[in-house]
Amino acid sequence: MIGFILCSVSLAALVQNQNQFLPLLATPVALGVGLALMAASLLAGYFKKAPTVIWHDGFATSGLLVWYAYWMQEFNYDAPMFFFFPLYFALLTSIVTLTLINKSEYFDLESIRHLRHLEKNSYFNIGTIVVFVLISLLITRHYMLYPIAMTFFIIRHTMTVCLEIIDS
């Protein structure tokens, strides 16, 4: 999810420097573009037209755009969450990519068995997590809900990609 990492770091830098580009990201057009890209990513993943890494990256990146565009209307432009949450997403995604995804071919059989068990757990499937992310975007009163949902999405992405690498 290199696109998500780059967009998260870019958004944090733009917010920290109060760049004049920021108001463009908070417009209804940006919200519409984010929603369209999110829908396209979900459809591409559902119909298996894009690899898992691509549609997950597209979903997460467009979700970040939707989050900023929609939530910017509800909070002050200098709210710390607009700087710290994207940094958290970039850091978490980078860490799991470097430590787990890039090392997944070296997992032992016991770890693979536990990973497959977690993958089959119905409470942790990708559809449930995607719905959780979508709902969390709408609920602006609970500002920690979206980062929690995205954390689950990133963890699920890591599990899925690790198993795809192991199976190939």
mmCIF file of C-alpha atoms in Angstrom:
data_model
loop_
_atom_site.group_PDB
_atom_site.id
_atom_site.type_symbol
_atom_site.label_atom_id
_atom_site.label_comp_id
_atom_site.label_asym_id
_atom_site.label_seq_id
_atom_site.Cartn_x
_atom_site.Cartn_y
_atom_site.Cartn_z
ATOM 1 C CA MET A 1 0.000 0.000 0.000
ATOM 2 C CA ILE A 2 2.687 2.405 -1.055
ATOM 3 C CA GLY A 3 0.135 4.855 -2.451
ATOM 4 C CA PHE A 4 -1.627 5.014 0.904
ATOM 5 C CA ILE A 5 1.656 5.590 2.726
ATOM 6 C CA LEU A 6 2.679 8.376 0.340
ATOM 7 C CA CYS A 7 -0.737 10.052 0.451
ATOM 8 C CA SER A 8 -0.829 9.859 4.249
ATOM 9 C CA VAL A 9 2.605 11.446 4.601
ATOM 10 C CA SER A 10 1.706 14.067 1.976
ATOM 11 C CA LEU A 11 -1.526 14.968 3.755
ATOM 12 C CA ALA A 12 0.284 15.267 7.089
ATOM 13 C CA ALA A 13 2.907 17.536 5.495
ATOM 14 C CA LEU A 14 0.262 19.695 3.822
ATOM 15 C CA VAL A 15 -1.657 20.063 7.075
ATOM 16 C CA GLN A 16 1.460 20.803 9.108
ATOM 17 C CA ASN A 17 2.549 23.551 6.692
ATOM 18 C CA GLN A 18 -1.006 24.857 6.138
ATOM 19 C CA ASN A 19 -0.495 24.655 2.394
ATOM 20 C CA GLN A 20 -2.853 26.633 0.154
ATOM 21 C CA PHE A 21 -3.715 23.344 -1.603
ATOM 22 C CA LEU A 22 -5.639 22.129 1.476
ATOM 23 C CA PRO A 23 -8.918 23.964 0.753
ATOM 24 C CA LEU A 24 -9.112 22.072 -2.550
ATOM 25 C CA LEU A 25 -9.048 18.787 -0.640
ATOM 26 C CA ALA A 26 -12.019 19.878 1.465
ATOM 27 C CA THR A 27 -14.372 20.672 -1.438
ATOM 28 C CA PRO A 28 -17.428 18.679 -2.490
ATOM 29 C CA VAL A 29 -15.572 17.832 -5.722
ATOM 30 C CA ALA A 30 -12.755 16.191 -3.738
ATOM 31 C CA LEU A 31 -15.357 14.328 -1.697
ATOM 32 C CA GLY A 32 -17.042 13.121 -4.888
ATOM 33 C CA VAL A 33 -13.748 12.042 -6.440
ATOM 34 C CA GLY A 34 -12.844 10.174 -3.256
ATOM 35 C CA LEU A 35 -16.207 8.411 -3.155
ATOM 36 C CA ALA A 36 -15.953 7.486 -6.847
ATOM 37 C CA LEU A 37 -12.448 6.086 -6.403
ATOM 38 C CA MET A 38 -13.561 4.219 -3.303
ATOM 39 C CA ALA A 39 -16.490 2.662 -5.178
ATOM 40 C CA ALA A 40 -14.248 1.786 -8.137
ATOM 41 C CA SER A 41 -11.717 0.129 -5.823
ATOM 42 C CA LEU A 42 -14.403 -1.887 -4.082
ATOM 43 C CA LEU A 43 -15.916 -2.998 -7.392
ATOM 44 C CA ALA A 44 -12.507 -3.933 -8.775
ATOM 45 C CA GLY A 45 -11.852 -6.019 -5.693
ATOM 46 C CA TYR A 46 -15.280 -7.613 -5.660
ATOM 47 C CA PHE A 47 -15.135 -8.643 -9.310
ATOM 48 C CA LYS A 48 -11.461 -9.674 -9.002
ATOM 49 C CA LYS A 49 -10.406 -7.209 -11.703
ATOM 50 C CA ALA A 50 -7.480 -5.864 -9.667
ATOM 51 C CA PRO A 51 -4.943 -7.581 -7.426
ATOM 52 C CA THR A 52 -5.631 -7.389 -3.704
ATOM 53 C CA VAL A 53 -2.750 -4.987 -3.087
ATOM 54 C CA ILE A 54 -4.059 -2.555 -5.728
ATOM 55 C CA TRP A 55 -7.695 -2.418 -4.663
ATOM 56 C CA HIS A 56 -6.782 -2.252 -0.962
ATOM 57 C CA ASP A 57 -4.416 0.621 -1.719
ATOM 58 C CA GLY A 58 -7.081 2.384 -3.776
ATOM 59 C CA PHE A 59 -9.704 1.908 -1.075
ATOM 60 C CA ALA A 60 -7.461 3.135 1.732
ATOM 61 C CA THR A 61 -6.158 6.123 -0.249
ATOM 62 C CA SER A 62 -9.578 7.224 -1.418
ATOM 63 C CA GLY A 63 -10.897 6.706 2.122
ATOM 64 C CA LEU A 64 -8.253 9.113 3.362
ATOM 65 C CA LEU A 65 -9.421 11.700 0.824
ATOM 66 C CA VAL A 66 -13.070 11.180 1.778
ATOM 67 C CA TRP A 67 -12.174 11.381 5.469
ATOM 68 C CA TYR A 68 -10.375 14.689 5.060
ATOM 69 C CA ALA A 69 -12.960 16.229 2.728
ATOM 70 C CA TYR A 70 -15.949 15.186 4.845
ATOM 71 C CA TRP A 71 -14.482 15.716 8.297
ATOM 72 C CA MET A 72 -12.831 19.039 7.506
ATOM 73 C CA GLN A 73 -16.330 20.551 7.426
ATOM 74 C CA GLU A 74 -16.968 19.385 11.002
ATOM 75 C CA PHE A 75 -13.669 20.276 12.688
ATOM 76 C CA ASN A 76 -11.242 23.198 12.771
ATOM 77 C CA TYR A 77 -8.659 23.292 10.024
ATOM 78 C CA ASP A 78 -5.891 23.058 12.618
ATOM 79 C CA ALA A 79 -7.290 20.056 14.520
ATOM 80 C CA PRO A 80 -4.346 17.805 15.472
ATOM 81 C CA MET A 81 -6.067 14.703 14.116
ATOM 82 C CA PHE A 82 -5.587 15.925 10.543
ATOM 83 C CA PHE A 83 -1.837 15.796 11.112
ATOM 84 C CA PHE A 84 -1.419 12.853 13.499
ATOM 85 C CA PHE A 85 -3.854 10.313 12.043
ATOM 86 C CA PRO A 86 -2.240 10.295 8.573
ATOM 87 C CA LEU A 87 1.190 9.930 10.218
ATOM 88 C CA TYR A 88 -0.144 7.039 12.289
ATOM 89 C CA PHE A 89 -1.538 5.355 9.157
ATOM 90 C CA ALA A 90 1.748 5.777 7.286
ATOM 91 C CA LEU A 91 3.803 4.501 10.206
ATOM 92 C CA LEU A 92 1.573 1.488 10.873
ATOM 93 C CA THR A 93 1.394 0.513 7.204
ATOM 94 C CA SER A 94 5.150 0.908 6.779
ATOM 95 C CA ILE A 95 5.912 -1.195 9.840
ATOM 96 C CA VAL A 96 3.620 -4.085 8.890
ATOM 97 C CA THR A 97 4.888 -3.999 5.317
ATOM 98 C CA LEU A 98 8.534 -4.110 6.335
ATOM 99 C CA THR A 99 8.226 -6.551 9.217
ATOM 100 C CA LEU A 100 5.454 -8.897 8.108
ATOM 101 C CA ILE A 101 4.582 -8.690 4.427
ATOM 102 C CA ASN A 102 8.186 -8.587 3.213
ATOM 103 C CA LYS A 103 9.108 -11.486 5.526
ATOM 104 C CA SER A 104 6.021 -13.648 5.012
ATOM 105 C CA GLU A 105 7.800 -16.317 2.949
ATOM 106 C CA TYR A 106 9.875 -17.085 6.071
ATOM 107 C CA PHE A 107 6.882 -17.780 8.356
ATOM 108 C CA ASP A 108 6.924 -21.157 10.095
ATOM 109 C CA LEU A 109 4.099 -23.677 9.654
ATOM 110 C CA GLU A 110 2.555 -22.942 13.055
ATOM 111 C CA SER A 111 2.333 -19.197 12.269
ATOM 112 C CA ILE A 112 0.811 -19.942 8.869
ATOM 113 C CA ARG A 113 -1.769 -22.226 10.492
ATOM 114 C CA HIS A 114 -2.755 -19.500 12.976
ATOM 115 C CA LEU A 115 -2.890 -16.919 10.197
ATOM 116 C CA ARG A 116 -5.218 -19.127 8.157
ATOM 117 C CA HIS A 117 -7.423 -19.636 11.219
ATOM 118 C CA LEU A 118 -7.678 -15.861 11.712
ATOM 119 C CA GLU A 119 -8.457 -15.405 8.042
ATOM 120 C CA LYS A 120 -11.430 -17.760 8.289
ATOM 121 C CA ASN A 121 -12.802 -15.974 11.361
ATOM 122 C CA SER A 122 -16.075 -14.431 10.202
ATOM 123 C CA TYR A 123 -15.714 -11.413 12.494
ATOM 124 C CA PHE A 124 -12.483 -10.418 10.834
ATOM 125 C CA ASN A 125 -13.410 -10.778 7.159
ATOM 126 C CA ILE A 126 -12.692 -8.005 4.694
ATOM 127 C CA GLY A 127 -16.353 -7.271 3.946
ATOM 128 C CA THR A 128 -17.141 -6.557 7.585
ATOM 129 C CA ILE A 129 -14.091 -4.356 7.940
ATOM 130 C CA VAL A 130 -14.879 -2.397 4.757
ATOM 131 C CA VAL A 131 -18.408 -1.737 6.060
ATOM 132 C CA PHE A 132 -16.908 -0.665 9.403
ATOM 133 C CA VAL A 133 -14.593 1.793 7.603
ATOM 134 C CA LEU A 134 -17.485 3.194 5.546
ATOM 135 C CA ILE A 135 -19.699 3.647 8.598
ATOM 136 C CA SER A 136 -16.849 5.211 10.563
ATOM 137 C CA LEU A 137 -16.457 7.852 7.851
ATOM 138 C CA LEU A 138 -20.046 8.959 8.438
ATOM 139 C CA ILE A 139 -19.888 9.177 12.230
ATOM 140 C CA THR A 140 -17.978 12.382 12.881
ATOM 141 C CA ARG A 141 -18.933 12.630 16.555
ATOM 142 C CA HIS A 142 -16.580 9.767 17.423
ATOM 143 C CA TYR A 143 -13.323 10.984 15.944
ATOM 144 C CA MET A 144 -11.387 7.837 16.964
ATOM 145 C CA LEU A 145 -13.708 5.475 15.105
ATOM 146 C CA TYR A 146 -12.123 5.996 11.669
ATOM 147 C CA PRO A 147 -8.531 5.345 12.830
ATOM 148 C CA ILE A 148 -9.686 2.214 14.643
ATOM 149 C CA ALA A 149 -11.505 0.988 11.536
ATOM 150 C CA MET A 150 -8.482 1.723 9.354
ATOM 151 C CA THR A 151 -6.242 -0.118 11.810
ATOM 152 C CA PHE A 152 -8.420 -3.195 11.396
ATOM 153 C CA PHE A 153 -8.320 -2.711 7.615
ATOM 154 C CA ILE A 154 -4.516 -2.472 7.602
ATOM 155 C CA ILE A 155 -4.209 -5.580 9.790
ATOM 156 C CA ARG A 156 -6.592 -7.502 7.552
ATOM 157 C CA HIS A 157 -4.712 -6.306 4.458
ATOM 158 C CA THR A 158 -1.488 -7.565 6.016
ATOM 159 C CA MET A 159 -2.975 -10.985 6.731
ATOM 160 C CA THR A 160 -4.407 -11.316 3.231
ATOM 161 C CA VAL A 161 -1.235 -10.276 1.437
ATOM 162 C CA CYS A 162 0.949 -12.487 3.630
ATOM 163 C CA LEU A 163 -1.220 -15.509 2.808
ATOM 164 C CA GLU A 164 -1.196 -14.640 -0.902
ATOM 165 C CA ILE A 165 2.609 -14.515 -0.838
ATOM 166 C CA ILE A 166 2.788 -17.805 1.065
ATOM 167 C CA ASP A 167 0.389 -19.501 -1.358
ATOM 168 C CA SER A 168 2.255 -18.341 -4.463
#
